[in-house]
Amino acid sequence: MNTENEPAKRRGRRPGGQDTRTALIEAARTVFRESGYEGATVRTIATRAGVDAAMVNHWFGSKENLFAQAVLQLPFDPQELIATLLEGEVEHLGERIVRTFLTRWDETEGGVFPALVRSVAGHEQAGDVLKDFFLKQVFSRIVAKLNVDDKEFRATLCASQLIGMGMVRYVARFEPFATTDIETVVAAVAPNLQRYITGEIS
Amino acid sequence: MNTENEPAKRRGRRPGGQDTRTALIEAARTVFRESGYEGATVRTIATRAGVDAAMVNHWFGSKENLFAQAVLQLPFDPQELIATLLEGEVEHLGERIVRTFLTRWDETEGGVFPALVRSVAGHEQAGDVLKDFFLKQVFSRIVAKLNVDDKEFRATLCASQLIGMGMVRYVARFEPFATTDIETVVAAVAPNLQRYITGEIS
């Protein structure tokens, strides 16, 4: 009975336990915001969380994955995400990308997208965090797998639309965009993203 | 000779002179950043500039126009801008919009677009300044003149692409987007903006 609420047994920090994972995520958010993606080290994050650096590997596998889960609140590893997105038909890739991001971000009221923008706007490493995620981890990897020209330009065009979508829906909260249901936004935005991925852009 | 450099005659603040205009622009940038568009008053801006509030009217005509010139660094009144953009063929509206913004922002290395994003990300009035400009002053006015459905949704979709373009080119500086020549960007982005304005979006 009531197995989801066993505070007596589950509470208290235990090395390697869920508390460690939570502490690492909280520490990661702070460190990534302060130092940017490149500047943040696994060691600094672990120290701030008060745990051994090996715990980062144990729980997240890599700094990249910790970043994805802590800052972008993606429920998966970027590499897995790319693999999943690329599984279906190429001509519906734009649709799958828009739906995946909206669904995940909507669940967490934009996740930390607003914090991400704030960190980008307020720091020397302006753009590093956004660049690493949207470009290096997501769109550059997607276009790399496709038979298209101007891969890097296409990746940045895609990033411009996805970041703009995040700005308008979660940061600036323009109505009606901010509260329009996901499928209506997908119908409106996905064909534009698709054109950037596989369409004629010159 | 050397008429452009007559410091002895030209310097010193004079009521109603160019110095007043400059002081108002500087004060406006600070006040809009601190208080957002709605919160900023002509009186507060004039007080901070150390001039009479009537000078705002004299130099800028309105708070809206002061905002456009100080914060967005547009060389014209938003209403004039809309009128000009709407002059040509509707099917090339997206092209004219992208080219106009890129040209102006490129001349000033993004103008204050990065500062605008910073102000949006860091304040309670998050989004007010961006919303007032991109939505109320620009895109809502454009779609209002057109024979299209879902006007307000279209306006927000347009804003998402234009803001995303500004983020990638001037704030996050994703390459190659950040340094690609204007006409190449226009060719890539304008058809997407055009679809948001007049295309099938559902």
CSV table of N, CA and C in Angstrom, one decimal, chain A residues 35-129:
chain,number,residue,atom,x,y,z
A,35,SER,N,28.7,29.4,-16.2
A,35,SER,CA,30.0,29.2,-17.0
A,35,SER,C,29.8,28.9,-18.5
A,36,GLY,N,28.5,28.7,-18.9
A,36,GLY,CA,28.3,28.2,-20.2
A,36,GLY,C,28.6,26.7,-20.4
A,37,TYR,N,28.3,26.2,-21.5
A,37,TYR,CA,28.5,24.7,-21.7
A,37,TYR,C,29.9,24.3,-21.7
A,38,GLU,N,30.7,25.1,-22.5
A,38,GLU,CA,32.2,24.7,-22.6
A,38,GLU,C,32.9,24.9,-21.3
A,39,GLY,N,32.5,26.0,-20.6
A,39,GLY,CA,33.2,26.3,-19.4
A,39,GLY,C,32.9,25.4,-18.2
A,40,ALA,N,31.7,24.8,-18.2
A,40,ALA,CA,31.3,23.9,-17.1
A,40,ALA,C,32.1,22.6,-17.2
A,41,THR,N,32.6,22.2,-16.1
A,41,THR,CA,33.3,20.9,-16.0
A,41,THR,C,32.5,19.9,-15.1
A,42,VAL,N,32.6,18.6,-15.4
A,42,VAL,CA,32.0,17.6,-14.6
A,42,VAL,C,32.5,17.7,-13.2
A,43,ARG,N,33.7,18.0,-13.0
A,43,ARG,CA,34.3,18.1,-11.7
A,43,ARG,C,33.6,19.3,-10.9
A,44,THR,N,33.5,20.4,-11.5
A,44,THR,CA,32.9,21.6,-10.8
A,44,THR,C,31.5,21.3,-10.4
A,45,ILE,N,30.7,20.6,-11.3
A,45,ILE,CA,29.3,20.3,-11.1
A,45,ILE,C,29.2,19.3,-9.9
A,46,ALA,N,30.1,18.3,-9.9
A,46,ALA,CA,30.1,17.3,-8.9
A,46,ALA,C,30.4,17.9,-7.5
A,47,THR,N,31.5,18.8,-7.5
A,47,THR,CA,31.9,19.5,-6.3
A,47,THR,C,30.7,20.3,-5.7
A,48,ARG,N,30.1,21.0,-6.6
A,48,ARG,CA,29.0,21.8,-6.1
A,48,ARG,C,27.8,21.0,-5.6
A,49,ALA,N,27.6,19.8,-6.1
A,49,ALA,CA,26.6,18.9,-5.7
A,49,ALA,C,27.0,18.1,-4.4
A,50,GLY,N,28.3,18.2,-4.1
A,50,GLY,CA,28.9,17.5,-2.9
A,50,GLY,C,29.0,16.0,-3.1
A,51,VAL,N,29.2,15.6,-4.4
A,51,VAL,CA,29.3,14.2,-4.6
A,51,VAL,C,30.6,13.9,-5.5
A,52,ASP,N,30.9,12.7,-5.6
A,52,ASP,CA,32.1,12.3,-6.4
A,52,ASP,C,31.8,12.5,-7.9
A,53,ALA,N,32.8,12.9,-8.7
A,53,ALA,CA,32.7,13.1,-10.1
A,53,ALA,C,32.2,11.9,-10.8
A,54,ALA,N,32.5,10.7,-10.3
A,54,ALA,CA,32.1,9.4,-10.9
A,54,ALA,C,30.6,9.3,-11.0
A,55,MET,N,29.9,10.0,-10.1
A,55,MET,CA,28.5,9.9,-10.0
A,55,MET,C,27.8,10.5,-11.3
A,56,VAL,N,28.6,11.5,-11.9
A,56,VAL,CA,28.0,12.1,-13.2
A,56,VAL,C,28.0,11.0,-14.2
A,57,ASN,N,29.0,10.2,-14.3
A,57,ASN,CA,29.1,9.1,-15.3
A,57,ASN,C,28.0,8.1,-14.9
A,58,HIS,N,27.9,7.8,-13.6
A,58,HIS,CA,27.0,6.8,-13.2
A,58,HIS,C,25.5,7.1,-13.6
A,59,TRP,N,25.2,8.4,-13.3
A,59,TRP,CA,23.8,8.8,-13.6
A,59,TRP,C,23.5,9.3,-14.9
A,60,PHE,N,24.5,9.9,-15.6
A,60,PHE,CA,24.2,10.6,-16.8
A,60,PHE,C,25.0,10.1,-18.0
A,61,GLY,N,26.1,9.4,-17.7
A,61,GLY,CA,26.9,9.0,-18.8
A,61,GLY,C,27.9,10.0,-19.4
A,62,SER,N,27.4,11.2,-19.5
A,62,SER,CA,28.3,12.3,-20.1
A,62,SER,C,27.8,13.7,-19.7
A,63,LYS,N,28.7,14.6,-19.8
A,63,LYS,CA,28.3,16.0,-19.6
A,63,LYS,C,27.2,16.4,-20.5
A,64,GLU,N,27.3,16.0,-21.7
A,64,GLU,CA,26.3,16.3,-22.8
A,64,GLU,C,24.9,15.9,-22.3
A,65,ASN,N,24.8,14.7,-21.8
A,65,ASN,CA,23.5,14.1,-21.4
A,65,ASN,C,23.0,14.8,-20.1
A,66,LEU,N,24.0,15.1,-19.2
A,66,LEU,CA,23.6,15.9,-18.0
A,66,LEU,C,23.0,17.2,-18.4
A,67,PHE,N,23.6,17.8,-19.4
A,67,PHE,CA,23.2,19.1,-19.9
A,67,PHE,C,21.7,19.0,-20.4
A,68,ALA,N,21.6,18.0,-21.2
A,68,ALA,CA,20.3,17.8,-21.9
A,68,ALA,C,19.2,17.6,-20.8
A,69,GLN,N,19.5,16.8,-19.8
A,69,GLN,CA,18.5,16.5,-18.8
A,69,GLN,C,18.3,17.6,-17.8
A,70,ALA,N,19.4,18.3,-17.4
A,70,ALA,CA,19.3,19.4,-16.4
A,70,ALA,C,18.8,20.7,-17.0
A,71,VAL,N,19.4,21.1,-18.1
A,71,VAL,CA,19.1,22.4,-18.7
A,71,VAL,C,18.0,22.4,-19.7
A,72,LEU,N,18.0,21.4,-20.6
A,72,LEU,CA,17.0,21.4,-21.6
A,72,LEU,C,15.8,20.5,-21.2
A,73,GLN,N,16.0,19.8,-20.1
A,73,GLN,CA,14.9,18.9,-19.6
A,73,GLN,C,14.4,18.0,-20.7
A,74,LEU,N,15.3,17.5,-21.5
A,74,LEU,CA,14.9,16.5,-22.4
A,74,LEU,C,14.9,15.2,-21.7
A,75,PRO,N,13.9,14.3,-22.0
A,75,PRO,CA,13.8,13.1,-21.2
A,75,PRO,C,14.8,12.0,-21.8
A,76,PHE,N,15.7,12.5,-22.7
A,76,PHE,CA,16.5,11.5,-23.3
A,76,PHE,C,17.9,12.1,-23.7
A,77,ASP,N,18.8,11.2,-24.1
A,77,ASP,CA,20.1,11.6,-24.6
A,77,ASP,C,19.9,12.2,-26.0
A,78,PRO,N,20.6,13.3,-26.3
A,78,PRO,CA,20.5,13.9,-27.6
A,78,PRO,C,20.7,12.9,-28.7
A,79,GLN,N,21.7,12.0,-28.5
A,79,GLN,CA,22.0,11.0,-29.6
A,79,GLN,C,20.8,10.1,-29.8
A,80,GLU,N,20.1,9.7,-28.7
A,80,GLU,CA,18.9,8.8,-28.8
A,80,GLU,C,17.8,9.6,-29.5
A,81,LEU,N,17.7,10.9,-29.1
A,81,LEU,CA,16.7,11.8,-29.7
A,81,LEU,C,16.9,11.8,-31.2
A,82,ILE,N,18.1,12.1,-31.7
A,82,ILE,CA,18.3,12.2,-33.1
A,82,ILE,C,18.0,10.9,-33.8
A,83,ALA,N,18.4,9.8,-33.2
A,83,ALA,CA,18.1,8.5,-33.8
A,83,ALA,C,16.6,8.3,-33.9
A,84,THR,N,15.9,8.6,-32.9
A,84,THR,CA,14.4,8.5,-32.9
A,84,THR,C,13.8,9.4,-34.0
A,85,LEU,N,14.2,10.6,-34.0
A,85,LEU,CA,13.6,11.5,-35.0
A,85,LEU,C,13.9,11.1,-36.4
A,86,LEU,N,15.1,10.5,-36.6
A,86,LEU,CA,15.5,10.1,-38.0
A,86,LEU,C,14.8,8.8,-38.4
A,87,GLU,N,14.2,8.1,-37.5
A,87,GLU,CA,13.6,6.8,-37.8
A,87,GLU,C,12.5,6.9,-38.9
A,88,GLY,N,11.6,7.8,-38.8
A,88,GLY,CA,10.5,7.9,-39.7
A,88,GLY,C,10.9,8.5,-41.1
A,89,GLU,N,9.8,8.9,-41.9
A,89,GLU,CA,10.1,9.4,-43.2
A,89,GLU,C,10.7,10.8,-43.1
A,90,VAL,N,11.7,11.0,-44.0
A,90,VAL,CA,12.4,12.3,-44.0
A,90,VAL,C,11.4,13.5,-44.2
A,91,GLU,N,10.4,13.3,-45.0
A,91,GLU,CA,9.5,14.4,-45.3
A,91,GLU,C,8.6,14.8,-44.2
A,92,HIS,N,8.6,14.0,-43.1
A,92,HIS,CA,7.8,14.4,-41.9
A,92,HIS,C,8.8,14.7,-40.7
A,93,LEU,N,10.0,14.9,-41.0
A,93,LEU,CA,11.0,15.2,-40.0
A,93,LEU,C,10.7,16.5,-39.2
A,94,GLY,N,10.4,17.5,-40.0
A,94,GLY,CA,10.0,18.8,-39.4
A,94,GLY,C,8.9,18.7,-38.4
A,95,GLU,N,7.9,17.9,-38.8
A,95,GLU,CA,6.7,17.7,-37.9
A,95,GLU,C,7.1,17.0,-36.6
A,96,ARG,N,7.9,15.9,-36.8
A,96,ARG,CA,8.3,15.2,-35.6
A,96,ARG,C,9.2,16.1,-34.6
A,97,ILE,N,10.0,16.9,-35.2
A,97,ILE,CA,10.9,17.8,-34.4
A,97,ILE,C,10.0,18.8,-33.6
A,98,VAL,N,9.1,19.5,-34.3
A,98,VAL,CA,8.3,20.5,-33.7
A,98,VAL,C,7.4,19.9,-32.6
A,99,ARG,N,6.8,18.7,-32.9
A,99,ARG,CA,6.0,18.1,-31.9
A,99,ARG,C,6.7,17.6,-30.7
A,100,THR,N,7.9,17.0,-30.9
A,100,THR,CA,8.7,16.5,-29.8
A,100,THR,C,9.1,17.7,-28.8
A,101,PHE,N,9.6,18.8,-29.4
A,101,PHE,CA,10.0,19.9,-28.5
A,101,PHE,C,8.9,20.5,-27.8
A,102,LEU,N,7.8,20.8,-28.5
A,102,LEU,CA,6.6,21.4,-27.9
A,102,LEU,C,6.1,20.6,-26.8
A,103,THR,N,5.9,19.3,-27.1
A,103,THR,CA,5.4,18.3,-26.1
A,103,THR,C,6.2,18.4,-24.8
A,104,ARG,N,7.5,18.2,-24.9
A,104,ARG,CA,8.3,18.2,-23.8
A,104,ARG,C,8.3,19.5,-23.0
A,105,TRP,N,8.5,20.6,-23.8
A,105,TRP,CA,8.6,21.9,-23.1
A,105,TRP,C,7.2,22.3,-22.5
A,106,ASP,N,6.1,22.0,-23.2
A,106,ASP,CA,4.8,22.3,-22.6
A,106,ASP,C,4.6,21.6,-21.2
A,107,GLU,N,5.1,20.4,-21.1
A,107,GLU,CA,4.9,19.7,-19.9
A,107,GLU,C,5.6,20.4,-18.7
A,108,THR,N,6.6,21.2,-19.0
A,108,THR,CA,7.3,21.8,-17.9
A,108,THR,C,7.2,23.4,-18.1
A,109,GLU,N,6.2,23.8,-18.6
A,109,GLU,CA,6.0,25.3,-18.9
A,109,GLU,C,7.2,26.0,-19.5
A,110,GLY,N,7.7,25.3,-20.5
A,110,GLY,CA,8.8,25.9,-21.2
A,110,GLY,C,10.1,25.3,-20.7
A,111,GLY,N,10.0,24.5,-19.6
A,111,GLY,CA,11.3,23.9,-19.0
A,111,GLY,C,12.1,25.1,-18.6
A,112,VAL,N,13.4,24.9,-18.9
A,112,VAL,CA,14.3,26.0,-18.5
A,112,VAL,C,14.7,26.9,-19.8
A,113,PHE,N,13.8,26.8,-20.8
A,113,PHE,CA,14.1,27.6,-22.0
A,113,PHE,C,14.3,29.1,-21.6
A,114,PRO,N,13.4,29.7,-20.8
A,114,PRO,CA,13.6,31.1,-20.4
A,114,PRO,C,14.9,31.3,-19.7
A,115,ALA,N,15.3,30.4,-18.8
A,115,ALA,CA,16.6,30.5,-18.1
A,115,ALA,C,17.7,30.4,-19.0
A,116,LEU,N,17.5,29.6,-20.0
A,116,LEU,CA,18.6,29.4,-21.1
A,116,LEU,C,18.8,30.7,-21.8
A,117,VAL,N,17.7,31.3,-22.2
A,117,VAL,CA,17.8,32.6,-22.9
A,117,VAL,C,18.4,33.7,-22.1
A,118,ARG,N,18.0,33.7,-20.8
A,118,ARG,CA,18.6,34.6,-19.9
A,118,ARG,C,20.1,34.4,-19.8
A,119,SER,N,20.5,33.2,-19.6
A,119,SER,CA,21.9,32.9,-19.5
A,119,SER,C,22.7,33.3,-20.8
A,120,VAL,N,22.0,33.1,-21.9
A,120,VAL,CA,22.7,33.5,-23.2
A,120,VAL,C,22.8,35.0,-23.3
A,121,ALA,N,21.8,35.7,-22.9
A,121,ALA,CA,21.8,37.1,-23.0
A,121,ALA,C,22.7,37.8,-22.0
A,122,GLY,N,23.0,37.2,-20.9
A,122,GLY,CA,23.7,37.9,-19.8
A,122,GLY,C,25.1,37.5,-19.6
A,123,HIS,N,25.7,36.7,-20.5
A,123,HIS,CA,27.0,36.2,-20.2
A,123,HIS,C,28.0,36.4,-21.4
A,124,GLU,N,29.2,36.4,-21.1
A,124,GLU,CA,30.3,36.5,-22.0
A,124,GLU,C,30.2,35.3,-23.1
A,125,GLN,N,29.9,34.2,-22.6
A,125,GLN,CA,29.8,33.0,-23.4
A,125,GLN,C,28.4,33.0,-24.2
A,126,ALA,N,28.0,34.2,-24.4
A,126,ALA,CA,26.7,34.4,-25.1
A,126,ALA,C,26.6,33.4,-26.3
A,127,GLY,N,25.5,32.7,-26.2
A,127,GLY,CA,25.3,31.8,-27.4
A,127,GLY,C,25.9,30.4,-27.3
A,128,ASP,N,26.9,30.2,-26.4
A,128,ASP,CA,27.6,28.9,-26.4
A,128,ASP,C,26.6,27.8,-26.0
A,129,VAL,N,25.8,28.1,-25.0
A,129,VAL,CA,24.9,27.0,-24.5
A,129,VAL,C,23.9,26.7,-25.6
